[in-house]
C-alpha atoms as a printed R data frame, in Angstrom:
    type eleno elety resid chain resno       x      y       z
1   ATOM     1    CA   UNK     A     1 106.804 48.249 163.598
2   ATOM     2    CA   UNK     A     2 102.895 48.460 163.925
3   ATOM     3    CA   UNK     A     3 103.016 49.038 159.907
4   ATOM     4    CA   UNK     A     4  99.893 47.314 157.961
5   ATOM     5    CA   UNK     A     5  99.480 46.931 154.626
6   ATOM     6    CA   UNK     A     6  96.294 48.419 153.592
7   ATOM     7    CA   UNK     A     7  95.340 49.585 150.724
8   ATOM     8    CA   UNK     A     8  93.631 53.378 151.494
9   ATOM     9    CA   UNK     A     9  91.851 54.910 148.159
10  ATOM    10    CA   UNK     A    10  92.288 58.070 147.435
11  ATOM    11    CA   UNK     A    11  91.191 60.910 145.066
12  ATOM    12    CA   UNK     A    12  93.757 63.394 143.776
13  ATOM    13    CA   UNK     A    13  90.729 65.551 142.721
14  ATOM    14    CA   UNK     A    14  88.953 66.001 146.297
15  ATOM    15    CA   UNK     A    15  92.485 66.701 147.165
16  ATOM    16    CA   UNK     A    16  93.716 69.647 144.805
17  ATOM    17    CA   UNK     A    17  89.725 70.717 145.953
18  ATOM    18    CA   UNK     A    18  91.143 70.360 149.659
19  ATOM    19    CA   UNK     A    19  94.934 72.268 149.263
20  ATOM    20    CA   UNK     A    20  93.095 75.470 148.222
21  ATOM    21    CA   UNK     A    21  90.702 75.348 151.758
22  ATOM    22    CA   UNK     A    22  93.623 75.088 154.050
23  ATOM    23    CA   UNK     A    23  94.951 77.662 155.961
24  ATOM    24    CA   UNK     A    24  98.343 78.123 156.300
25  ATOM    25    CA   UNK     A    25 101.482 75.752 156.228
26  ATOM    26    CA   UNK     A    26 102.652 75.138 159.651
27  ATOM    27    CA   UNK     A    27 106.052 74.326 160.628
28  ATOM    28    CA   UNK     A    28 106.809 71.334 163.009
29  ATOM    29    CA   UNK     A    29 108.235 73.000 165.962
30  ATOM    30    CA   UNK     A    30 106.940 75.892 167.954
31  ATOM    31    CA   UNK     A    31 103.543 75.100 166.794
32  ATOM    32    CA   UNK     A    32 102.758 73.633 170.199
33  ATOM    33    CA   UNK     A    33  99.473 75.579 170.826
34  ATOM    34    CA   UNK     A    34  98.111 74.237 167.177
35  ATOM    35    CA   UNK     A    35  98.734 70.660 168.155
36  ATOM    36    CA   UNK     A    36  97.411 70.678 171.212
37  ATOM    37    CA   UNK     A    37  93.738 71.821 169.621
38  ATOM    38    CA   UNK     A    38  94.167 69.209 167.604
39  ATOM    39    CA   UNK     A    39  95.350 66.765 169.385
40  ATOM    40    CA   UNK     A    40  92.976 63.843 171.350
41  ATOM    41    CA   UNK     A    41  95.690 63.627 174.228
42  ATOM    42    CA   UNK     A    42  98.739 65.558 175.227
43  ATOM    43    CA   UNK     A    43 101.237 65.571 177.650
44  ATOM    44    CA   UNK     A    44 104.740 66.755 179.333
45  ATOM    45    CA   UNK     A    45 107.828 64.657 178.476
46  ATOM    46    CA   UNK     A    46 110.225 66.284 180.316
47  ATOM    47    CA   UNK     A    47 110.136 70.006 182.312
48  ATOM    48    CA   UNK     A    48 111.777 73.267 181.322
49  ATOM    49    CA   UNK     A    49 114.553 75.152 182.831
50  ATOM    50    CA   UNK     A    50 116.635 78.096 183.151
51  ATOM    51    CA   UNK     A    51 119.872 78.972 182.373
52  ATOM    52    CA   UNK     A    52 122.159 82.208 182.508
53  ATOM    53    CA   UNK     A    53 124.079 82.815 178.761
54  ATOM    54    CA   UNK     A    54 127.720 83.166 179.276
55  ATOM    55    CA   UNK     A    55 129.901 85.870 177.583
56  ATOM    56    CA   UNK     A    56 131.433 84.552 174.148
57  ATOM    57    CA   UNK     A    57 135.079 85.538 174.042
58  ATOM    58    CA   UNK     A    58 136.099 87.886 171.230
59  ATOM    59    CA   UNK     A    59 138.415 91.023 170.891
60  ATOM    60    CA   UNK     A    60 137.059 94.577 171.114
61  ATOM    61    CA   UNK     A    61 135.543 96.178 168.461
62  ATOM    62    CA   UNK     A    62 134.486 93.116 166.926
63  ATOM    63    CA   UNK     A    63 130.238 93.664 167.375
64  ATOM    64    CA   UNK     A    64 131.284 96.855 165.498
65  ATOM    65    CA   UNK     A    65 131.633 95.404 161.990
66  ATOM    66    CA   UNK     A    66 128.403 93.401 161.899
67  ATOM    67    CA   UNK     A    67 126.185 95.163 159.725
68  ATOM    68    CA   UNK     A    68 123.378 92.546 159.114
69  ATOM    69    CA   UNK     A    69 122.419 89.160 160.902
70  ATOM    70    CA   UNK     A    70 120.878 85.766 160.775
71  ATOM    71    CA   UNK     A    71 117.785 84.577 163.121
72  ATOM    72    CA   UNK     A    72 119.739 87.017 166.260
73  ATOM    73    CA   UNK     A    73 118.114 89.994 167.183
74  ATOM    74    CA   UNK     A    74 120.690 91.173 169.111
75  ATOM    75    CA   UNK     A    75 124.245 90.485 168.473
76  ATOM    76    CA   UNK     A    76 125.544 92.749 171.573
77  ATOM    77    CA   UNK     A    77 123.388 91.323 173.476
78  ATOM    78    CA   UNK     A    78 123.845 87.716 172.989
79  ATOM    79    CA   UNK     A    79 127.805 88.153 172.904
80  ATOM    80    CA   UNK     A    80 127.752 89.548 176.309
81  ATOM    81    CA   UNK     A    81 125.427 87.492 178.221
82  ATOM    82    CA   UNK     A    82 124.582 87.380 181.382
83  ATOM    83    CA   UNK     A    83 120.902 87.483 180.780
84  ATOM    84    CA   UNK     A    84 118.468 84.238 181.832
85  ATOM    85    CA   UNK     A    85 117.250 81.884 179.231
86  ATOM    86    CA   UNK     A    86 114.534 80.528 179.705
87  ATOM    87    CA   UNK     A    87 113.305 76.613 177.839
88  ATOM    88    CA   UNK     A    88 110.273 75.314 177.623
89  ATOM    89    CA   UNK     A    89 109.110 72.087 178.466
90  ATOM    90    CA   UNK     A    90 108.923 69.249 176.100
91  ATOM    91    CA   UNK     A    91 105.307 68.121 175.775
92  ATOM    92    CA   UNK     A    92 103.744 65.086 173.142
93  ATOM    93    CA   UNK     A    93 100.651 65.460 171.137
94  ATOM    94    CA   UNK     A    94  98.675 62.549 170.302
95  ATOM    95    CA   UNK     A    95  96.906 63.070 166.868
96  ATOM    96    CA   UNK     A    96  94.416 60.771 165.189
97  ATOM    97    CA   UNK     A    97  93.685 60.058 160.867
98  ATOM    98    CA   UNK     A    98  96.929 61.669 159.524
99  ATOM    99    CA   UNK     A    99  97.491 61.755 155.957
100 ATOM   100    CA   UNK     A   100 101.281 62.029 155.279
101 ATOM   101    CA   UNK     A   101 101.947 63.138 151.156
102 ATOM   102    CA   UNK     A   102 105.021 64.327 149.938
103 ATOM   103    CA   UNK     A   103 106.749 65.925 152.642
104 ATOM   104    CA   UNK     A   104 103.468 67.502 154.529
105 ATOM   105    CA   UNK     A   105 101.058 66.191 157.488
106 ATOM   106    CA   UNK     A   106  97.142 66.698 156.972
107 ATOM   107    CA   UNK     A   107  94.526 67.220 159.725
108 ATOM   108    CA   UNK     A   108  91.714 69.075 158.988
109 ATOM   109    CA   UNK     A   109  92.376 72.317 157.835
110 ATOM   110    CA   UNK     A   110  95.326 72.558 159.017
111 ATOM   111    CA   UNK     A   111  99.061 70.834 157.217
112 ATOM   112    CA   UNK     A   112 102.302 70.617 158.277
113 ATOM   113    CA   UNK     A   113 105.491 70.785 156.608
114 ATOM   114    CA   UNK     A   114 108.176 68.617 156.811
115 ATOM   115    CA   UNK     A   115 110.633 69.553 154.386
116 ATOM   116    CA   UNK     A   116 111.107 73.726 152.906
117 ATOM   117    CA   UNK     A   117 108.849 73.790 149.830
118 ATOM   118    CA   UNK     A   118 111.780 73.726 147.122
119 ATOM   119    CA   UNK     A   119 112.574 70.321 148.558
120 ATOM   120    CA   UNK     A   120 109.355 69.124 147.264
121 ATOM   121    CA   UNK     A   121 107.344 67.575 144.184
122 ATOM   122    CA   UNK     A   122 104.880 70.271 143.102
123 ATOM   123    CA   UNK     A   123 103.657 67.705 140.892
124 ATOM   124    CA   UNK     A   124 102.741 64.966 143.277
125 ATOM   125    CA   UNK     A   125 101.440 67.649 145.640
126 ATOM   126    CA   UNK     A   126  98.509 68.296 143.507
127 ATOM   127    CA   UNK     A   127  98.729 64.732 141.388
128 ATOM   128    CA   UNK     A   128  99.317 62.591 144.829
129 ATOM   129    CA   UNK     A   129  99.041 58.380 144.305
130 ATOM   130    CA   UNK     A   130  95.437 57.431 144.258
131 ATOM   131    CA   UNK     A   131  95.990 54.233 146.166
132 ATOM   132    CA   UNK     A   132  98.314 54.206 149.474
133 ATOM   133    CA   UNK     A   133  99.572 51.129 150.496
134 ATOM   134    CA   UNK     A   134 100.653 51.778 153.993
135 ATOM   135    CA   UNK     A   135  98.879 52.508 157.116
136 ATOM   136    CA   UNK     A   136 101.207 53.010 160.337
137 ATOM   137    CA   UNK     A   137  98.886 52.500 163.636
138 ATOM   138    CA   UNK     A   138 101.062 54.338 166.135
139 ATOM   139    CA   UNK     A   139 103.799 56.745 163.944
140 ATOM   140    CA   UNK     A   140 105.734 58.958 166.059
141 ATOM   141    CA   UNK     A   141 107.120 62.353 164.111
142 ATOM   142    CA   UNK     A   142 110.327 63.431 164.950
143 ATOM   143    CA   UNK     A   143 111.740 65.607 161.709
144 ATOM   144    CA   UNK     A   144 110.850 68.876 161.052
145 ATOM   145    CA   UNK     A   145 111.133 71.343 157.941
146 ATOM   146    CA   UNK     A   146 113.405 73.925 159.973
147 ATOM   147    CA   UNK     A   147 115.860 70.419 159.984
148 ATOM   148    CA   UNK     A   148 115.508 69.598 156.500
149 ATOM   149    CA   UNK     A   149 116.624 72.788 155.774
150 ATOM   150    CA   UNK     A   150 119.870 73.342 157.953
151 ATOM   151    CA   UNK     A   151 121.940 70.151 158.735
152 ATOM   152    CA   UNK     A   152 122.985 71.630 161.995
153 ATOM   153    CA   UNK     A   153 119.256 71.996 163.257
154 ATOM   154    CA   UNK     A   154 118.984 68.299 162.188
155 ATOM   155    CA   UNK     A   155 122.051 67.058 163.905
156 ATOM   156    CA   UNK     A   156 120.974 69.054 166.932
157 ATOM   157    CA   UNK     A   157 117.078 68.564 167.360
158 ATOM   158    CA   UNK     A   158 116.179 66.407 165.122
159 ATOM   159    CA   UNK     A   159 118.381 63.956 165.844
160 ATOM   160    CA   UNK     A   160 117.727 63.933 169.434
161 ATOM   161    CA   UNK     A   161 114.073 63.772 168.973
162 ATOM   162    CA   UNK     A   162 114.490 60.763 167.165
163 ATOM   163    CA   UNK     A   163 114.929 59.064 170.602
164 ATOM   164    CA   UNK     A   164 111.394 59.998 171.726
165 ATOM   165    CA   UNK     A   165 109.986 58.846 168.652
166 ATOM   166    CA   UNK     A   166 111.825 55.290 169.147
167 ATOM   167    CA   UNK     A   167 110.156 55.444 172.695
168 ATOM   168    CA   UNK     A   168 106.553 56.271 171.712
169 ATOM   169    CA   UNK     A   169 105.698 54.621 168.629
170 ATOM   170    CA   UNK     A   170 107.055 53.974 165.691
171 ATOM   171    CA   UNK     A   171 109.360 56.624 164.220
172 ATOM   172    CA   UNK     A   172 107.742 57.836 160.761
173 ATOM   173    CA   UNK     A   173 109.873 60.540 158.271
174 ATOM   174    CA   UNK     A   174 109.602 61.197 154.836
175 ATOM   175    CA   UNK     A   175 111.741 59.450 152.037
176 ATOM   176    CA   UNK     A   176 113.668 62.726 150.928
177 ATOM   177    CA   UNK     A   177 116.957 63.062 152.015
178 ATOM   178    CA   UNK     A   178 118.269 66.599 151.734
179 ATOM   179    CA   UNK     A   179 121.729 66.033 153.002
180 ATOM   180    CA   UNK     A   180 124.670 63.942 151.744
181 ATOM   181    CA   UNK     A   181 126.016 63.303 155.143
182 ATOM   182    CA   UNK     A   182 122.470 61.787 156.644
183 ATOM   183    CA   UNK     A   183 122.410 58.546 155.696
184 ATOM   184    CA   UNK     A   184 125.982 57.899 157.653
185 ATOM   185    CA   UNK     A   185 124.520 59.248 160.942
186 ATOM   186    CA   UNK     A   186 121.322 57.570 160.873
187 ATOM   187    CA   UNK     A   187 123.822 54.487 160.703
188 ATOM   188    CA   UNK     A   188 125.884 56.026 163.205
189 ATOM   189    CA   UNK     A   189 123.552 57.329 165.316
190 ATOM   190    CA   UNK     A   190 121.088 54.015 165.709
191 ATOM   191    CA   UNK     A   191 118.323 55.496 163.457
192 ATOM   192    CA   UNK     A   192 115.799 53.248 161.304
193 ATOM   193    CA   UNK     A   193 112.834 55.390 160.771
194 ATOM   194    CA   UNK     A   194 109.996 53.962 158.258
195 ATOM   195    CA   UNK     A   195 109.976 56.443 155.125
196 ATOM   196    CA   UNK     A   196 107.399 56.984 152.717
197 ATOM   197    CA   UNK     A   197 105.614 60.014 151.134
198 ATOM   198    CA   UNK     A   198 102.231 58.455 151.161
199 ATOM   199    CA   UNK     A   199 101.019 56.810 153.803
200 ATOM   200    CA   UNK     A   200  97.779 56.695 156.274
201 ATOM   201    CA   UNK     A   201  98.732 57.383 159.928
202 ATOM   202    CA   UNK     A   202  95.902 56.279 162.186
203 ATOM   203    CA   UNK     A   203  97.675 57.657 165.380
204 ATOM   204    CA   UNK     A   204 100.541 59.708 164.912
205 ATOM   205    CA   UNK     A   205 102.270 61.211 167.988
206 ATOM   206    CA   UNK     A   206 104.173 64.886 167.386
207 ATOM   207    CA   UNK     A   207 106.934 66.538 170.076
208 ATOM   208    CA   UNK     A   208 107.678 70.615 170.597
209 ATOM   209    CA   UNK     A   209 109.865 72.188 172.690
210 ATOM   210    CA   UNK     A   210 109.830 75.237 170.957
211 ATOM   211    CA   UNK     A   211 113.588 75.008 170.569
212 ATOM   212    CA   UNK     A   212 114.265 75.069 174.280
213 ATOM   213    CA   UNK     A   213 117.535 73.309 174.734
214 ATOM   214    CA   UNK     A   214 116.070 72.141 178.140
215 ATOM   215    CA   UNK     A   215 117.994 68.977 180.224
216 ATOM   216    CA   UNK     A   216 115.875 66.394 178.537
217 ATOM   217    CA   UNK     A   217 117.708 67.776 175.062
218 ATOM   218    CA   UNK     A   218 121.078 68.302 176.267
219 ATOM   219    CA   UNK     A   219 120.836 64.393 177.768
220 ATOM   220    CA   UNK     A   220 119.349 63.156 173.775
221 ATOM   221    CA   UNK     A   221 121.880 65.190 172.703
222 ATOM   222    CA   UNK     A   222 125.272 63.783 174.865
223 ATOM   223    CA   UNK     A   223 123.991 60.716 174.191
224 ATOM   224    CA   UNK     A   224 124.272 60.991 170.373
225 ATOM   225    CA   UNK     A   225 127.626 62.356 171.219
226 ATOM   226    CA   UNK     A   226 128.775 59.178 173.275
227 ATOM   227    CA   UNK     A   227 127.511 57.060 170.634
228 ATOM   228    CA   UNK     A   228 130.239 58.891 167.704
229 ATOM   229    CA   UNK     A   229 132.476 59.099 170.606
230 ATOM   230    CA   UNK     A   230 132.252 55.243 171.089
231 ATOM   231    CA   UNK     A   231 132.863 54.594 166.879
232 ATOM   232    CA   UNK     A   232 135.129 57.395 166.697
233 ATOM   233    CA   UNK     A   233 137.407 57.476 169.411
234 ATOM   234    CA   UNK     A   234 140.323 59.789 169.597
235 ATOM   235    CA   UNK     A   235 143.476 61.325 171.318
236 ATOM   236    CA   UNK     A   236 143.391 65.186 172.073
237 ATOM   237    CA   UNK     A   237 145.078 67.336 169.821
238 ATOM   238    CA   UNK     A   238 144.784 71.049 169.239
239 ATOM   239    CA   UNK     A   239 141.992 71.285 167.264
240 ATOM   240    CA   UNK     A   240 140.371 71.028 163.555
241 ATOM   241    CA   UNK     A   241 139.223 73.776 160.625
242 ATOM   242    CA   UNK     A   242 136.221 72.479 159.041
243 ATOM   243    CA   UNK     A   243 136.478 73.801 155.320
244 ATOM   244    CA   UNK     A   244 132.524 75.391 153.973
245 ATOM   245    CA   UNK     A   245 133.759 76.391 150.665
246 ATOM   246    CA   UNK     A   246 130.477 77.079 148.642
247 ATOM   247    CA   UNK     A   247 128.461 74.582 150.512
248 ATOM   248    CA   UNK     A   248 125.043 75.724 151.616
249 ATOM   249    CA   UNK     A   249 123.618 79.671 152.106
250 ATOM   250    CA   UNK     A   250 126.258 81.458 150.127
251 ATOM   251    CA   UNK     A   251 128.472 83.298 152.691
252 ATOM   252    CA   UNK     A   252 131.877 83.386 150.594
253 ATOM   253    CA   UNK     A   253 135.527 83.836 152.720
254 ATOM   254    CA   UNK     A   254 137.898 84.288 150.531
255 ATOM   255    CA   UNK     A   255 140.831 83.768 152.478
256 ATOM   256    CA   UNK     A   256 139.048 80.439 154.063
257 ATOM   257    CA   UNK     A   257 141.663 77.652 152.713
258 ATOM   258    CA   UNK     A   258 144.770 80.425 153.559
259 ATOM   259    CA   UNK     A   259 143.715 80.701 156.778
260 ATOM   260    CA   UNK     A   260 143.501 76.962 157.231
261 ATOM   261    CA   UNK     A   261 146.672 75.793 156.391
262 ATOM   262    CA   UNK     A   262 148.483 78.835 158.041
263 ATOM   263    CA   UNK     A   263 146.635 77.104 161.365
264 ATOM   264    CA   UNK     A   264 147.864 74.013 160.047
265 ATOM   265    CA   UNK     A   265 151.280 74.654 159.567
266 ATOM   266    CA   UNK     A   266 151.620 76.913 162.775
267 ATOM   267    CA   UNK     A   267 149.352 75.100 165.357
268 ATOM   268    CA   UNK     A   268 149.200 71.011 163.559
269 ATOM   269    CA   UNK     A   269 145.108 72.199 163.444
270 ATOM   270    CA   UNK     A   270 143.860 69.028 161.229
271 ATOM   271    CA   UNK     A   271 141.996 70.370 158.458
272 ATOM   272    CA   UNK     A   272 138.560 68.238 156.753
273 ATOM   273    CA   UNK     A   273 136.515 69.767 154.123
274 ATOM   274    CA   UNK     A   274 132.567 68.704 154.041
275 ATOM   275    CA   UNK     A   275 132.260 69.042 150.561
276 ATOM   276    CA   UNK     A   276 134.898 66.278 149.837
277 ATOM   277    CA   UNK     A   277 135.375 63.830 153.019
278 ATOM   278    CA   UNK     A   278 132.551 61.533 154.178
279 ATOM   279    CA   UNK     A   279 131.165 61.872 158.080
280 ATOM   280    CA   UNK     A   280 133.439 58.967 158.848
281 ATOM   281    CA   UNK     A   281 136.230 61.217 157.832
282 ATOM   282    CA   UNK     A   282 134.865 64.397 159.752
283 ATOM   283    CA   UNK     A   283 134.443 63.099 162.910
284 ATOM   284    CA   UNK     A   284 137.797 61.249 162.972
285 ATOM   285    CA   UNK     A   285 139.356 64.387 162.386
286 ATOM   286    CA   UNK     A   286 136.622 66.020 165.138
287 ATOM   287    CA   UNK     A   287 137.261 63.393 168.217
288 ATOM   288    CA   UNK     A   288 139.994 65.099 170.654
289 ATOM   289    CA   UNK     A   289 139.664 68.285 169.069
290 ATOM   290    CA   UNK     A   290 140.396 71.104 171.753
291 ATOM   291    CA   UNK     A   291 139.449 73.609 169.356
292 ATOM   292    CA   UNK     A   292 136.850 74.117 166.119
293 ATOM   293    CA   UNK     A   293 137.375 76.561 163.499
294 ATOM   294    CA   UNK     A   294 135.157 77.430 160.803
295 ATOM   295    CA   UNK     A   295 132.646 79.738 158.697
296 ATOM   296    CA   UNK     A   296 129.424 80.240 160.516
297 ATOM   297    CA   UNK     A   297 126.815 77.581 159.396
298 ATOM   298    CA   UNK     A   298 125.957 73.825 160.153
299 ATOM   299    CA   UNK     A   299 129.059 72.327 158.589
300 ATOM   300    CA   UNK     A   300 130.070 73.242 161.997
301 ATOM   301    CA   UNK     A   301 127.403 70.991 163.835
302 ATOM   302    CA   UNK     A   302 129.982 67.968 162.760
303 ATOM   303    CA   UNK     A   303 132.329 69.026 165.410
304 ATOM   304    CA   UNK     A   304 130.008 70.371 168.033
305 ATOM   305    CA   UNK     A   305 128.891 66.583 168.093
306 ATOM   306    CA   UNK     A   306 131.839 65.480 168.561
307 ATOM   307    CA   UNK     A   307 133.532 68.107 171.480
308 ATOM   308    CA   UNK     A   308 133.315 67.909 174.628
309 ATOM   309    CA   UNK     A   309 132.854 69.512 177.653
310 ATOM   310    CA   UNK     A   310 135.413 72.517 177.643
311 ATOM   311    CA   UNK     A   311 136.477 72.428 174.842
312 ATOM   312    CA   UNK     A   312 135.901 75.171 172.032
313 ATOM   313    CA   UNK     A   313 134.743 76.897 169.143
314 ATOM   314    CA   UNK     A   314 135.909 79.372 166.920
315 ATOM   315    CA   UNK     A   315 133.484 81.053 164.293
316 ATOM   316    CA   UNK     A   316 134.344 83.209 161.679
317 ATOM   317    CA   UNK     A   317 131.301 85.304 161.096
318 ATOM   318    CA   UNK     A   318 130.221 87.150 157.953
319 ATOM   319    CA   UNK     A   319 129.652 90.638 158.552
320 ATOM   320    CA   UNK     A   320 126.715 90.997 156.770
321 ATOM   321    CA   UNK     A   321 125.266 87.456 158.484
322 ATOM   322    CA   UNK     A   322 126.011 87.728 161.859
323 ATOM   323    CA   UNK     A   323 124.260 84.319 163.526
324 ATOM   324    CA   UNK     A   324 124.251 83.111 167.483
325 ATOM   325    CA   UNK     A   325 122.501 80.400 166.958
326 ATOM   326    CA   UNK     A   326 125.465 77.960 167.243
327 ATOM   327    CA   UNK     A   327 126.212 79.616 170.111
328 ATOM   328    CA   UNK     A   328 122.620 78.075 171.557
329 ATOM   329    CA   UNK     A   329 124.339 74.618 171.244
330 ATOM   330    CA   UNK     A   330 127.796 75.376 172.829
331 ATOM   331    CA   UNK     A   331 125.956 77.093 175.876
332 ATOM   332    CA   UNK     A   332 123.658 73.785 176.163
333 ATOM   333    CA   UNK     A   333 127.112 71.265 176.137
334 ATOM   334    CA   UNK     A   334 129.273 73.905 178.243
335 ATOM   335    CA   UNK     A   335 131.686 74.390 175.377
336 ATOM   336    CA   UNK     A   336 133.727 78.336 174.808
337 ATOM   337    CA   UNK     A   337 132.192 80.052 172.279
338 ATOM   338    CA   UNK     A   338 134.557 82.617 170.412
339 ATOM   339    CA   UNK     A   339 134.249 84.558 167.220
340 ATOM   340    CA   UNK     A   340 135.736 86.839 165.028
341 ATOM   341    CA   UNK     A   341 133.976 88.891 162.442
342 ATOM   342    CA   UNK     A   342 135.547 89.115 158.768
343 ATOM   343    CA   UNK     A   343 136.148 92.337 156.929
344 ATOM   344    CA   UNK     A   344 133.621 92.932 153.738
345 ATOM   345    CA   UNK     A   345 135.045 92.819 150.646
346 ATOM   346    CA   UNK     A   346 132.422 93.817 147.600
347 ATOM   347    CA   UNK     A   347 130.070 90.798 147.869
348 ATOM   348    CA   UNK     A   348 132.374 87.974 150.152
349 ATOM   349    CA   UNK     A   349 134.813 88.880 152.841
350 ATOM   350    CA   UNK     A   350 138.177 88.134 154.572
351 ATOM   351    CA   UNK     A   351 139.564 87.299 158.410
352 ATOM   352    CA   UNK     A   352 142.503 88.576 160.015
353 ATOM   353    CA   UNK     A   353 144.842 85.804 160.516
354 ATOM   354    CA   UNK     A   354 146.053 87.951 163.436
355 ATOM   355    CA   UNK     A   355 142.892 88.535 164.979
356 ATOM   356    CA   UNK     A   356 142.507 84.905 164.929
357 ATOM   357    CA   UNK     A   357 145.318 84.394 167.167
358 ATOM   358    CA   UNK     A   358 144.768 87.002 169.436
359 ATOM   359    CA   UNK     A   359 141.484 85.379 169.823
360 ATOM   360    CA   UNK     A   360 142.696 81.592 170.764
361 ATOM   361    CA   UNK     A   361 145.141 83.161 173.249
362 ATOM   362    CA   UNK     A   362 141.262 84.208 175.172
363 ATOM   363    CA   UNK     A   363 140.393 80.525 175.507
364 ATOM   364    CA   UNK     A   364 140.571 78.569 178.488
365 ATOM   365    CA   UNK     A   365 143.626 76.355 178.274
């Protein structure tokens, strides 16, 4: 690690002075035009490309019920596919005299976030250290606040960026851990980044790809997969209902755990629940999985790393949060993407056991 300790003074007065000149918090990703006007040197990693979105499977009049979504614009639209996609390149910026403090990168004017504000210290925002004992030389940032915020970003992106970071310096992330899952898939995954939440960074190297899930990601990606593969090996079997409960963004099923073991009991699904069983257990259960059932969110991204090729997943989508953007993923790794939207209920809603059937009779065998 080109880590030296240094000793860099610093004065939380000129500081609070500098937070109220800044413009506005930045994101890490899709801020590519930003960092390159900052940035001393930049360059192309790996190209873009183009795919064509293929046509979820789900029964008609499904699209019908959504009455609000989630980050997708158009829920007809990306259900039916058959329209290009088109992702961008991924490109490095090469940044010089970084200060890194709780959770946010400094140059100039201009910060960065790393983490979604209510992860943070307001108090050593504005009352920071006033001596830094680390200095990294050549830091290479690979987290970003969009996945501190949802697991399945982090699993997905983050994750796989970690590899570049590994590659071009020395990987540098913050020492707040948002998730009770990460510290098993840094372990599983090969991960040792340096935390801290004060540190100098004399060169500090930043990726974007502006979520494109271009070649170079699908290949970071498969290779995470390989590596939980290779711990977690398993025999196929029909497939596995990953229990939400009241983890995360509040999107309440109440049927969730009766619909679970009715798959159980009819169709030996295995059944893990992520707010009781470690990763360990999760991806055991995931490996051989022809099949993945569960509420919409990232508690899902445990068994998209783990499927493969062909295989599928089932979502059960709020009405009132319709999301595609797991769909994203299973179109990068070739996996079926199915859904079925629930039925409101006051403030939660149910699924149609039924309708889940007639769904799983759609996917390829």
């Amino acid at each position: 690690m080109d880590l030296i300790e240094k000793k860099v003074r610093f004065s939380p007065i000129a500081y609070t002075r500098y937070l109220r000149g800044l413009k506005k918090s930045h994101s890490m990703f899709r801020e590519g035009d930003i960092l390159e006007n900052l940035a001393v040197k930049s360059w192309r990693i790996a190209p873009g490309n183009t795919t064509i979105s293929p046509k979820a499977f789900f029964l008609d009049g499904q699209l019908e019920r959504v009455t609000g979504t989630a980050y997708t614009d158009d829920p007809f639209k990306a259900m039916n596919g058959g329209f290009e996609v088109e992702h961008q390149e991924t490109r490095a910026y090469k940044l010089k005299e970084i200060w890194m403090i709780n959770g946010f990168i400094y140059k100039g004017l201009h910060n960065f976030r790393l983490h979604p504000t209510f992860q943070l210290s307001h108090k050593m925002n504005y009352l920071p250290r006033i001596v830094m004992n680390t200095e990294v030389d050549n830091a290479a940032i690979y987290s970003t606040s969009e996945g501190n915020q949802y697991f399945g970003l982090w699993l997905t992106d983050d994750c796989a960026n970690y590899a570049l970071a590994a590659t071009e310096g020395t990987p540098v992330t913050s020492d707040i851990i948002p998730y009770s899952h990460m510290t098993e898939y840094e372990s599983f995954l090969e991960m040792n980044p340096f935390r801290t939440n004060a540190a100098f960074l004399k060169n500090a190297i930043f990726f974007d790809d502006n979520w494109g899930n271009n070649e170079s990601k699908h290949l970071r990606f498969a290779a995470n997969r390989t590596k939980l593969l290779t711990r977690f090996p398993g025999t196929s079997h029909p497939g596995v209902f990953i229990l939400r409960r009241n983890s995360g963004i509040s999107r309440v099923m109440l049927n969730e755990i009766e619909i679970a073991e009715k798959l159980h009991e009819k169709y030996s699904f295995k059944i893990v629940d992520v707010t009781q069983n470690t990763a360990s257990e999760i991806l055991s259960a995931c490996a051989g999985a022809k099949v993945l059932i569960g509420i919409e969110g990232s508690h899902l991204f445990h068994g998209l790393m783990m499927l493969e090729a062909g295989s599928s997943v089932l979502v059960l989508q709020p009405p009132t949060r319709f999301s595609a953007v797991i769909k994203n993923t299973t179109d990068m790794e070739n996996i079926n993407y199915s859904f079925v939207v629930g039925i409101q209920k006051e403030e939660n809603f149910y699924i149609d056991l039924e309708e889940v059937e007639r769904t799983l009779e759609l996917l390829p065998v």
